[in-house]
C-alpha angles and dihedrals in degrees: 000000000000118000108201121217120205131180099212138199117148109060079215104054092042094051084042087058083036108062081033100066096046093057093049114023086091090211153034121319144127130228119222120194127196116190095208091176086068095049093032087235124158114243086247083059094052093041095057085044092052088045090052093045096051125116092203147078097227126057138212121197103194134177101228091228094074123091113205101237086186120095110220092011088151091069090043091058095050095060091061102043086046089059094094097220098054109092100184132344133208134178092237129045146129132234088231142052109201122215079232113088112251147132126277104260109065102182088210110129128304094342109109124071119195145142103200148144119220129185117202107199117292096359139088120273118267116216123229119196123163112165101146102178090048089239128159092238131359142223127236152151104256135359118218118242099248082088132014128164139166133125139294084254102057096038087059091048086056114007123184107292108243087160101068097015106056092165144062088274151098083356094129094047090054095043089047088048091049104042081047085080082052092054144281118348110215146189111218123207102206098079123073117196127180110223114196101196156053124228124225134229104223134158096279087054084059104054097051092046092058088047081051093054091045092058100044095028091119094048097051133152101031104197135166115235094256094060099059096108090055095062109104088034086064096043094052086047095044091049098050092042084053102038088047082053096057092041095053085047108044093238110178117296099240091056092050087054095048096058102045088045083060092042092049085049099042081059103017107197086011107154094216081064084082099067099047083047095053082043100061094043102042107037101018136088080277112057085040089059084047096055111048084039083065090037090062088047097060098049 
């Protein structure tokens, strides 16, 4: 009944999900890996192939480094697919999409939503629930990648978009964005997954965060209704994660500019401006310009 559909990369990881999901999917499905490092293929790409390939009417989108700690979360899953008005539900998401770039959870407030497990290395996994009005599944903005489903039909309404997102990011914000003209995206609370790892924000995060932004530029932010207060709170956080990201990574100067000159304007003589300035001076393209400018000088 589920065909799961898995980007894979580590043999071990794979046949470890792999083994996983057959003890505890509690029905029929199929998994279907596709290795994009050896076609060179974007995980939006591989997604759309899996989804072609697939026998079945519902579709799970997994990352092949999470273990289903849920017994029967297949049946789980189908209960909420089956209910007509959810479009595609995840086990982490957020009640806001920022105009900032950023990822999906924004940890501002009251505006994520999640039930995971998550292993840092060499310790035990710490759990992360936030479910505050107690619902069976929640509503929110945009689901994060370690875990997508929805049916063969609204995949095919919006499929993932290869043509604009060529890489491994931003893939989940546009598919939420997207399903969310299919009906309400959702986090669940009645399957438990362990994540092992973190992603990171590089260059090529980056790039496609900013062709995000391009795409969805008129729609943002994307907010519910009862994060409307939060607004400007998400905004701020979403500004000084992003600007500290193209600092880290020399990104160009102009982009790092413009993002502290939007941060200075979202909290005007605000005292925590200091340290983004001293950051973009010191450790950004520009203080390295700076620096080897003054380093010429002196020889």
């Amino acid at each position: 009944m589920i065909s799961v559909i898995v980007a894979t990369r580590n043999n071990q990881l794979l046949q470890q999900l792999s083994d996983n999901i057959q003890k505890s999917i509690g029905l029929e499905y199929e998994i279907i890996a596709i290795n994009g490092d050896k076609a060179g293929k974007g995980i939006c790409r591989i997604y759309n192939e899996g989804a072609a390939k697939a026998q079945y009417p519902f579709l799970c989108f997994v990352h092949e480094d999470i273990l289903f700690h849920t017994q029967g979360w297949g049946l789980n899953l189908l209960k909420h697919l089956r209910q007509e008005d959810i479009a595609l539900v995840g086990v982490l998401g957020a009640t806001v999409k920022t105009r900032t770039p950023s990822e999906v959870f924004i940890p501002v407030d009251n505006l994520v939503r999640f039930n995971q497990l998550q292993r840092r290395t060499g310790k035990t996994p710490e759990h992360y629930f936030y479910n505050p009005n107690k619902e069976d599944s929640s509503e929110v903005k945009v689901v994060d990648g370690l875990f997508l489903a929805c049916t063969q039909v609204n995949h095919a309404r919006y499929p993932f978009d290869e043509q604009t997102l060529k890489g491994f990011h931003g893939y989940d914000i546009d598919f939420s964005l997207g399903q969310a003209n299919n009906g309400k995206v959702v986090v669940v609370y009645d399957i438990l997954l362990e994540h092992f790892s973190y992603g990171g924000h590089s260059v090529s995060w980056i790039d496609d965060q900013m062709i995000l932004l391009k795409k969805w530029h008129a729609e943002l932010p994307a907010y519910l209704p009862s994060a409307q207060k939060s607004i400007l709170k998400a905004e701020i956080n979403s500004t000084e994660g992003f600007l500290l990201d193209l600092i880290l990574n020399r990104y160009s100067t102009a982009t790092q500019l413009s993002y502290l000159l939007k941060l200075l304007a979202l909290r005007p003589f605000n005292s925590k401006n200091i340290y983004f300035i001293r950051r973009f001076f010191i450790r950004g393209t520009l203080g390295k310009q700076l620096k080897k400018l003054f380093s010429s000088s002196v020889h």
